[in-house]
Amino acid sequence: MNGRAVVCFLKKEAVLCLSFLAALISVFLVLPDEKYGTYIDARVLILLFCLMAVVSGFREAGILSRVSSLFLRRAASSRRLGISLVLLCFFCSMLLTNDVALLTFVPLCIAVMQSVCPKGTAITVVLMTVAANLGSMATPVGNPQNLYLYGYYQLNPAEFFSVVLPTVGISFLLLLAAGQLIPSEKIRPVLTGEESEKPVEKKRAMLFGALFLLALLAVLRVVPEWPLLGITVGVLLLFSRRTFLRVDWGLLLTFVFFFVFVGNLGRMEPVYQAVAAWTKGSELWCGLLLSQGISNVPAAMMLAPFAENGRALLLGVNIGGLGTLVASLASLISFKLYTAHLPGKGGRYLLLFTAINLLFLLPVVGLAVWMGWA
C-alpha cells in the first residue's frame, strides 16, 4: 500500500483507526486475560450486521430508488422538491439508519437540484443531513448508538419512545419551517434517471423484508439473536453473496475496538471513579459535549459503563449528532459526497452546516432541559 493509499484510508476510516489506537494503548495498560472475553457485546454486533445486510438487500432489490422516484415525480417547485428530499431522509433514517439514508439520497439530491436550482443544493443537503440525524433517533434501529444503548440498558419500547419521540416531533416541525429557506423556483416534474426506473425485484424484496421483520423482533428480544444470524448468513450465501461485500465491516470493527478500550478503561479504578463522577447527573450534557469531538457512536460506547441515567445519555448522544461536522459520522458522509460532486465549495458548505446545526441544536436542547433530562 503506497503513501497516498494510506492517507486515503486514514481519512475514510478515521474513527476506525482512532478506535484501534485507543484499544491498542489500553492493552498495554491492562494486559490481556480471561476477562477480555466479557468485553464484546455479541448481541450488538449480530444485530448491526444483520440490519446492514438487510438494508443492502433492499437497495439491490430497487426499493429505495422506487421510493425516491415516487417522491420526486410530484415536485412542482425546487422548494417542494427539497422538502420532499429532506422528509424522505427523515423518515427513511428511522428504519434504514442515518448513514444509509444519506448515502442513498444525497447523490440524488445533488444531481437533481444542480439541474433545477443550483443555489438550493447546499442548504438542501445540509437539511437532509440534519433530518437523517434527528429522524434516526426515533427507533432503536435508526442508528448504531440507539441499538447499543437499547441493549446495554435493557430498555423496553415504552421507555425508549418516551425519551425520543418528543424530540423527534419538535424536530419534524423545525424541519418543515427550515424547508422554507430552500429557494423556490418552478420546475417540470423531476425524473430520477434510469436507476429509479428499474423494476423492483419482488422476490428479493419479500425475502429481505422477512429478514428485516425478523431483525426487528430480535431487537425487541422476541427472537434470539443467534438464530437470526444463522438465518441471515444462510440467506445471503444462497441468494445474495455480494451483499457480504456491502456490509460496513469497518463499523463492526470499530465497535470491537471500542469494546476493548471501554472494557479496559472500566478496570482502571482511578479512571473509572473520575469518569463516573463526571458523568453522574450530567449524562445528557456529557453525551452531547463528547459527541462534538469524537462523534456520538463512540461517545455512547465510552460513557455507557459510567452513566447511571441511560435514558438521559440516550437523548444526549442523539442530540449530540447536531453541532460540529464530526458529531455524527453521517454528517461526514454528506460532506464527502457534496465536496466530491462540487469541489471547491466545501468552505461555504461548512459555514452553512454549522449555522443550521446550531439553529436546530438550541431549541432541541431547550426541550430536553424543559423535560427535565438535564
Short mmCIF file of C-alpha atoms in Angstrom, two decimals:
data_model
loop_
_atom_site.label_atom_id
_atom_site.label_comp_id
_atom_site.label_asym_id
_atom_site.label_seq_id
_atom_site.Cartn_x
_atom_site.Cartn_y
_atom_site.Cartn_z
CA MET A 1 0.00 0.00 0.00
CA ASN A 2 1.59 3.32 -1.09
CA GLY A 3 1.59 6.55 0.89
CA ARG A 4 -1.37 8.07 -0.92
CA ALA A 5 -3.46 4.96 -0.34
CA VAL A 6 -2.60 5.04 3.36
CA VAL A 7 -3.64 8.70 3.64
CA CYS A 8 -6.93 7.98 1.82
CA PHE A 9 -7.63 5.05 4.14
CA LEU A 10 -6.91 7.12 7.25
CA LYS A 11 -9.25 9.86 6.04
CA LYS A 12 -12.00 7.42 5.11
CA GLU A 13 -11.74 5.31 8.26
CA ALA A 14 -10.58 7.91 10.79
CA VAL A 15 -12.86 6.67 13.58
CA LEU A 16 -11.85 3.06 12.95
CA CYS A 17 -8.16 3.99 13.17
CA LEU A 18 -8.68 6.03 16.34
CA SER A 19 -10.63 3.23 17.97
CA PHE A 20 -7.87 0.76 17.09
CA LEU A 21 -5.23 3.10 18.55
CA ALA A 22 -7.26 3.58 21.75
CA ALA A 23 -7.72 -0.18 22.12
CA LEU A 24 -4.04 -0.83 21.48
CA ILE A 25 -2.92 1.68 24.13
CA SER A 26 -5.37 0.23 26.65
CA VAL A 27 -3.96 -3.27 26.05
CA PHE A 28 -0.57 -2.12 27.36
CA LEU A 29 -2.24 -0.66 30.46
CA VAL A 30 -4.41 -3.72 31.16
CA LEU A 31 -2.71 -6.84 29.90
CA PRO A 32 -4.91 -9.40 28.10
CA ASP A 33 -6.51 -12.02 30.37
CA GLU A 34 -9.66 -14.12 30.61
CA LYS A 35 -11.82 -11.03 31.30
CA TYR A 36 -11.24 -9.74 27.77
CA GLY A 37 -13.85 -12.24 26.58
CA THR A 38 -16.51 -10.42 28.58
CA TYR A 39 -15.90 -7.08 26.81
CA ILE A 40 -17.51 -7.94 23.49
CA ASP A 41 -21.28 -7.48 23.21
CA ALA A 42 -22.03 -10.15 20.60
CA ARG A 43 -25.72 -9.22 20.51
CA VAL A 44 -24.99 -5.68 19.30
CA LEU A 45 -22.57 -6.90 16.62
CA ILE A 46 -25.02 -9.53 15.36
CA LEU A 47 -27.95 -7.12 15.17
CA LEU A 48 -25.84 -4.46 13.49
CA PHE A 49 -24.53 -6.91 10.89
CA CYS A 50 -27.98 -8.30 10.12
CA LEU A 51 -29.56 -4.85 9.78
CA MET A 52 -26.80 -3.62 7.47
CA ALA A 53 -27.16 -6.74 5.33
CA VAL A 54 -30.93 -6.31 5.09
CA VAL A 55 -30.68 -2.65 4.07
CA SER A 56 -28.15 -3.56 1.38
CA GLY A 57 -30.61 -6.16 0.15
CA PHE A 58 -33.36 -3.53 -0.04
CA ARG A 59 -31.09 -1.34 -2.14
CA GLU A 60 -30.24 -4.19 -4.51
CA ALA A 61 -33.93 -5.01 -4.88
CA GLY A 62 -34.60 -1.47 -6.13
CA ILE A 63 -36.90 -0.47 -3.29
CA LEU A 64 -35.03 2.69 -2.30
CA SER A 65 -34.81 4.04 -5.85
CA ARG A 66 -38.52 3.37 -6.38
CA VAL A 67 -39.40 5.28 -3.19
CA SER A 68 -37.28 8.26 -4.28
CA SER A 69 -38.87 8.21 -7.72
CA LEU A 70 -42.38 8.34 -6.25
CA PHE A 71 -41.44 11.35 -4.14
CA LEU A 72 -39.68 13.33 -6.83
CA ARG A 73 -42.27 12.88 -9.56
CA ARG A 74 -44.65 15.03 -7.55
CA ALA A 75 -42.30 18.01 -7.23
CA ALA A 76 -43.61 21.21 -8.81
CA SER A 77 -41.01 23.62 -7.42
CA SER A 78 -37.44 23.45 -6.17
CA ARG A 79 -38.62 24.15 -2.63
CA ARG A 80 -41.18 21.37 -2.73
CA LEU A 81 -38.55 19.08 -4.21
CA GLY A 82 -36.07 19.99 -1.46
CA ILE A 83 -38.60 19.49 1.33
CA SER A 84 -39.56 16.12 -0.16
CA LEU A 85 -35.92 15.02 -0.07
CA VAL A 86 -35.50 16.28 3.49
CA LEU A 87 -38.57 14.40 4.71
CA LEU A 88 -37.51 11.33 2.75
CA CYS A 89 -34.26 11.27 4.75
CA PHE A 90 -36.10 12.00 7.99
CA PHE A 91 -38.48 9.04 7.74
CA CYS A 92 -36.21 6.57 5.92
CA SER A 93 -33.46 7.04 8.51
CA MET A 94 -35.80 5.64 11.16
CA LEU A 95 -35.52 2.18 9.61
CA LEU A 96 -32.55 2.36 7.23
CA THR A 97 -30.15 4.26 9.59
CA ASN A 98 -28.99 7.81 9.04
CA ASP A 99 -25.85 6.98 7.07
CA VAL A 100 -27.65 4.68 4.62
CA ALA A 101 -30.37 7.29 4.04
CA LEU A 102 -27.75 9.91 3.20
CA LEU A 103 -25.63 7.61 1.04
CA THR A 104 -28.78 6.79 -0.93
CA PHE A 105 -30.43 10.18 -1.32
CA VAL A 106 -27.70 12.86 -1.16
CA PRO A 107 -26.19 11.97 -4.58
CA LEU A 108 -29.71 12.03 -5.99
CA CYS A 109 -30.33 15.44 -4.41
CA ILE A 110 -27.11 16.92 -5.81
CA ALA A 111 -27.80 15.66 -9.31
CA VAL A 112 -31.40 16.87 -9.42
CA MET A 113 -31.01 20.18 -7.56
CA GLN A 114 -27.99 21.16 -9.67
CA SER A 115 -30.14 20.82 -12.76
CA VAL A 116 -33.20 22.69 -11.48
CA CYS A 117 -31.95 25.09 -8.76
CA PRO A 118 -28.15 25.07 -8.16
CA LYS A 119 -28.28 27.72 -5.43
CA GLY A 120 -30.56 25.46 -3.37
CA THR A 121 -28.24 22.43 -3.42
CA ALA A 122 -26.10 23.18 -0.34
CA ILE A 123 -28.95 24.06 2.01
CA THR A 124 -30.97 21.06 0.88
CA VAL A 125 -28.07 18.68 1.57
CA VAL A 126 -27.50 20.28 4.97
CA LEU A 127 -31.17 19.94 5.91
CA MET A 128 -31.19 16.34 4.67
CA THR A 129 -28.23 15.64 6.97
CA VAL A 130 -29.96 17.24 9.95
CA ALA A 131 -33.13 15.32 9.09
CA ALA A 132 -31.31 11.99 8.96
CA ASN A 133 -29.56 12.61 12.28
CA LEU A 134 -32.77 13.64 14.03
CA GLY A 135 -35.10 11.14 12.36
CA SER A 136 -32.82 8.22 13.12
CA MET A 137 -33.25 8.75 16.86
CA ALA A 138 -36.91 7.69 16.58
CA THR A 139 -36.26 3.93 16.62
CA PRO A 140 -33.80 1.50 18.24
CA VAL A 141 -32.54 0.56 14.75
CA GLY A 142 -32.22 4.11 13.42
CA ASN A 143 -28.55 4.45 14.30
CA PRO A 144 -25.78 2.41 15.95
CA GLN A 145 -25.79 4.29 19.26
CA ASN A 146 -29.51 3.60 19.72
CA LEU A 147 -29.02 -0.08 19.03
CA TYR A 148 -26.16 -0.22 21.51
CA LEU A 149 -27.82 1.74 24.33
CA TYR A 150 -31.18 0.00 23.87
CA GLY A 151 -29.46 -3.30 24.57
CA TYR A 152 -26.97 -2.07 27.15
CA TYR A 153 -29.60 -0.60 29.45
CA GLN A 154 -32.19 -3.28 28.66
CA LEU A 155 -34.73 -0.62 27.70
CA ASN A 156 -38.25 -1.62 26.73
CA PRO A 157 -40.12 0.09 23.86
CA ALA A 158 -42.15 2.32 26.21
CA GLU A 159 -39.01 3.61 27.94
CA PHE A 160 -37.21 4.21 24.68
CA PHE A 161 -40.02 6.03 22.87
CA SER A 162 -40.91 8.19 25.88
CA VAL A 163 -37.41 9.65 25.68
CA VAL A 164 -37.01 10.21 21.95
CA LEU A 165 -40.46 10.91 20.48
CA PRO A 166 -40.94 14.45 21.90
CA THR A 167 -37.61 15.49 20.35
CA VAL A 168 -38.48 13.76 17.08
CA GLY A 169 -41.81 15.60 17.00
CA ILE A 170 -40.31 19.05 17.52
CA SER A 171 -37.57 18.19 15.01
CA PHE A 172 -40.19 17.44 12.36
CA LEU A 173 -41.79 20.87 12.88
CA LEU A 174 -38.42 22.60 12.79
CA LEU A 175 -37.53 20.85 9.52
CA LEU A 176 -40.80 21.99 7.92
CA ALA A 177 -40.05 25.54 8.98
CA ALA A 178 -36.42 25.39 7.83
CA GLY A 179 -37.56 24.00 4.48
CA GLN A 180 -38.86 27.46 3.66
CA LEU A 181 -35.23 28.57 3.35
CA ILE A 182 -34.83 26.47 0.20
CA PRO A 183 -35.19 28.71 -2.88
CA SER A 184 -38.48 28.24 -4.72
CA GLU A 185 -38.38 28.03 -8.50
CA LYS A 186 -40.94 26.42 -10.76
CA ILE A 187 -39.74 23.21 -12.37
CA ARG A 188 -41.11 20.46 -14.51
CA PRO A 189 -41.82 17.09 -12.88
CA VAL A 190 -38.45 15.57 -12.00
CA LEU A 191 -37.38 12.12 -13.14
CA THR A 192 -34.62 10.46 -11.17
CA GLY A 193 -32.86 8.67 -14.03
CA GLU A 194 -32.73 5.15 -15.34
CA GLU A 195 -31.69 3.74 -11.99
CA SER A 196 -35.00 4.65 -10.37
CA GLU A 197 -36.96 3.24 -13.30
CA LYS A 198 -35.70 -0.29 -12.78
CA PRO A 199 -38.49 -2.59 -11.68
CA VAL A 200 -38.45 -3.76 -8.09
CA GLU A 201 -37.24 -7.34 -7.72
CA LYS A 202 -40.30 -8.54 -5.83
CA LYS A 203 -38.93 -11.90 -4.67
CA ARG A 204 -35.74 -10.31 -3.34
CA ALA A 205 -37.75 -7.52 -1.71
CA MET A 206 -40.02 -10.01 0.04
CA LEU A 207 -37.06 -12.10 1.16
CA PHE A 208 -35.22 -9.18 2.72
CA GLY A 209 -38.48 -7.78 4.06
CA ALA A 210 -38.96 -11.01 6.02
CA LEU A 211 -35.38 -10.79 7.29
CA PHE A 212 -35.98 -7.19 8.35
CA LEU A 213 -39.06 -8.15 10.37
CA LEU A 214 -37.07 -10.95 11.97
CA ALA A 215 -34.30 -8.47 12.85
CA LEU A 216 -36.83 -6.10 14.43
CA LEU A 217 -38.19 -8.94 16.53
CA ALA A 218 -34.64 -9.72 17.64
CA VAL A 219 -34.10 -6.07 18.61
CA LEU A 220 -37.27 -6.27 20.70
CA ARG A 221 -35.95 -9.53 22.24
CA VAL A 222 -38.80 -11.62 20.83
CA VAL A 223 -36.41 -13.66 18.67
CA PRO A 224 -32.91 -14.74 19.87
CA GLU A 225 -30.04 -13.08 18.01
CA TRP A 226 -28.03 -16.23 17.20
CA PRO A 227 -30.78 -17.91 15.14
CA LEU A 228 -31.24 -14.56 13.37
CA LEU A 229 -27.55 -14.56 12.47
CA GLY A 230 -27.71 -18.12 11.16
CA ILE A 231 -30.78 -17.42 9.03
CA THR A 232 -29.34 -14.16 7.66
CA VAL A 233 -25.99 -15.69 6.73
CA GLY A 234 -27.77 -18.67 5.16
CA VAL A 235 -29.99 -16.44 3.03
CA LEU A 236 -27.01 -14.35 1.89
CA LEU A 237 -25.00 -17.43 0.95
CA LEU A 238 -27.88 -18.88 -1.04
CA PHE A 239 -29.31 -15.78 -2.70
CA SER A 240 -27.06 -12.73 -2.37
CA ARG A 241 -23.39 -13.37 -1.65
CA ARG A 242 -22.36 -9.94 -2.93
CA THR A 243 -24.25 -8.40 0.00
CA PHE A 244 -21.42 -9.53 2.26
CA LEU A 245 -19.20 -7.01 0.47
CA ARG A 246 -21.68 -4.20 1.07
CA VAL A 247 -21.72 -4.61 4.85
CA ASP A 248 -19.76 -1.90 6.67
CA TRP A 249 -17.14 -4.15 8.24
CA GLY A 250 -15.22 -1.06 9.36
CA LEU A 251 -18.12 -0.06 11.62
CA LEU A 252 -18.27 -3.54 13.13
CA LEU A 253 -14.51 -3.47 13.81
CA THR A 254 -14.87 -0.02 15.34
CA PHE A 255 -17.36 -1.46 17.81
CA VAL A 256 -14.99 -4.32 18.67
CA PHE A 257 -12.08 -1.94 19.31
CA PHE A 258 -14.21 0.34 21.46
CA PHE A 259 -15.49 -2.65 23.43
CA VAL A 260 -11.86 -3.48 24.27
CA PHE A 261 -10.97 0.13 25.09
CA VAL A 262 -14.01 0.76 27.30
CA GLY A 263 -13.64 -2.63 28.98
CA ASN A 264 -10.06 -1.87 29.93
CA LEU A 265 -10.96 1.68 30.97
CA GLY A 266 -13.51 0.30 33.39
CA ARG A 267 -10.84 -1.83 35.07
CA MET A 268 -8.64 1.18 35.85
CA GLU A 269 -10.14 2.18 39.19
CA PRO A 270 -8.94 5.83 39.34
CA VAL A 271 -10.11 6.44 35.77
CA TYR A 272 -13.41 4.68 36.41
CA GLN A 273 -14.12 6.76 39.52
CA ALA A 274 -13.23 10.03 37.80
CA VAL A 275 -15.37 9.41 34.71
CA ALA A 276 -18.27 8.09 36.79
CA ALA A 277 -18.18 11.19 38.98
CA TRP A 278 -18.03 13.47 35.94
CA THR A 279 -20.92 11.68 34.25
CA LYS A 280 -23.28 11.20 37.22
CA GLY A 281 -26.23 13.55 36.97
CA SER A 282 -24.87 15.09 33.77
CA GLU A 283 -25.43 12.26 31.32
CA LEU A 284 -27.19 14.41 28.74
CA TRP A 285 -24.52 17.14 28.76
CA CYS A 286 -21.64 14.66 28.77
CA GLY A 287 -23.11 12.77 25.82
CA LEU A 288 -23.82 15.96 23.90
CA LEU A 289 -20.41 17.56 24.50
CA LEU A 290 -18.29 14.44 23.99
CA SER A 291 -20.12 13.77 20.72
CA GLN A 292 -18.90 17.10 19.35
CA GLY A 293 -15.31 15.89 19.45
CA ILE A 294 -15.41 12.13 18.79
CA SER A 295 -18.93 11.64 17.28
CA ASN A 296 -21.97 10.21 19.01
CA VAL A 297 -21.40 6.47 18.47
CA PRO A 298 -18.02 6.35 20.28
CA ALA A 299 -19.37 8.78 22.90
CA ALA A 300 -22.27 6.43 23.69
CA MET A 301 -19.96 3.44 24.00
CA MET A 302 -17.46 5.28 26.20
CA LEU A 303 -19.99 6.78 28.60
CA ALA A 304 -22.50 3.93 28.96
CA PRO A 305 -20.48 1.93 31.55
CA PHE A 306 -20.25 5.03 33.76
CA ALA A 307 -23.69 6.59 33.28
CA GLU A 308 -26.45 5.79 35.76
CA ASN A 309 -29.22 7.51 33.77
CA GLY A 310 -29.18 5.63 30.49
CA ARG A 311 -32.19 7.43 29.07
CA ALA A 312 -30.57 10.85 29.56
CA LEU A 313 -27.42 9.55 27.87
CA LEU A 314 -29.53 8.19 25.00
CA LEU A 315 -31.03 11.63 24.43
CA GLY A 316 -27.68 13.37 24.87
CA VAL A 317 -25.79 11.41 22.22
CA ASN A 318 -28.69 11.66 19.79
CA ILE A 319 -28.97 15.42 20.20
CA GLY A 320 -25.17 15.42 20.09
CA GLY A 321 -25.36 14.43 16.44
CA LEU A 322 -26.10 18.10 15.82
CA GLY A 323 -23.31 20.65 16.06
CA THR A 324 -19.88 20.02 14.58
CA LEU A 325 -19.20 18.14 11.38
CA VAL A 326 -17.67 15.23 13.32
CA ALA A 327 -20.52 14.98 15.83
CA SER A 328 -22.15 12.34 13.63
CA LEU A 329 -20.45 10.07 11.13
CA ALA A 330 -23.47 10.57 8.87
CA SER A 331 -22.64 14.28 8.64
CA LEU A 332 -19.18 13.42 7.37
CA ILE A 333 -20.74 11.22 4.71
CA SER A 334 -22.83 14.12 3.40
CA PHE A 335 -19.83 16.44 3.40
CA LYS A 336 -17.70 13.96 1.45
CA LEU A 337 -20.47 13.38 -1.10
CA TYR A 338 -21.06 17.11 -1.53
CA THR A 339 -17.40 18.04 -1.98
CA ALA A 340 -16.81 15.08 -4.30
CA HIS A 341 -19.56 16.30 -6.64
CA LEU A 342 -18.90 20.03 -6.13
CA PRO A 343 -15.18 20.53 -5.43
CA GLY A 344 -14.11 23.91 -4.14
CA LYS A 345 -17.39 24.60 -2.34
CA GLY A 346 -16.62 22.84 0.92
CA GLY A 347 -15.93 26.05 2.86
CA ARG A 348 -19.34 27.58 2.16
CA TYR A 349 -21.00 24.26 2.95
CA LEU A 350 -19.25 24.07 6.34
CA LEU A 351 -20.39 27.57 7.29
CA LEU A 352 -23.96 26.81 6.30
CA PHE A 353 -23.83 23.42 8.01
CA THR A 354 -22.60 24.88 11.30
CA ALA A 355 -25.13 27.73 11.31
CA ILE A 356 -28.13 25.48 10.62
CA ASN A 357 -26.99 22.85 13.12
CA LEU A 358 -26.76 25.49 15.84
CA LEU A 359 -30.22 26.78 14.91
CA PHE A 360 -31.59 23.27 15.43
CA LEU A 361 -29.46 22.45 18.47
CA LEU A 362 -30.66 25.32 20.64
CA PRO A 363 -34.43 24.56 20.65
CA VAL A 364 -33.85 20.80 20.85
CA VAL A 365 -31.58 21.18 23.89
CA GLY A 366 -34.11 23.62 25.36
CA LEU A 367 -36.82 20.99 25.03
CA ALA A 368 -34.60 18.40 26.76
CA VAL A 369 -33.94 20.79 29.64
CA TRP A 370 -37.63 21.67 29.93
CA MET A 371 -38.50 17.96 30.08
CA GLY A 372 -36.05 17.51 32.96
CA TRP A 373 -33.41 15.38 31.25
CA ALA A 374 -30.59 17.83 32.05
#
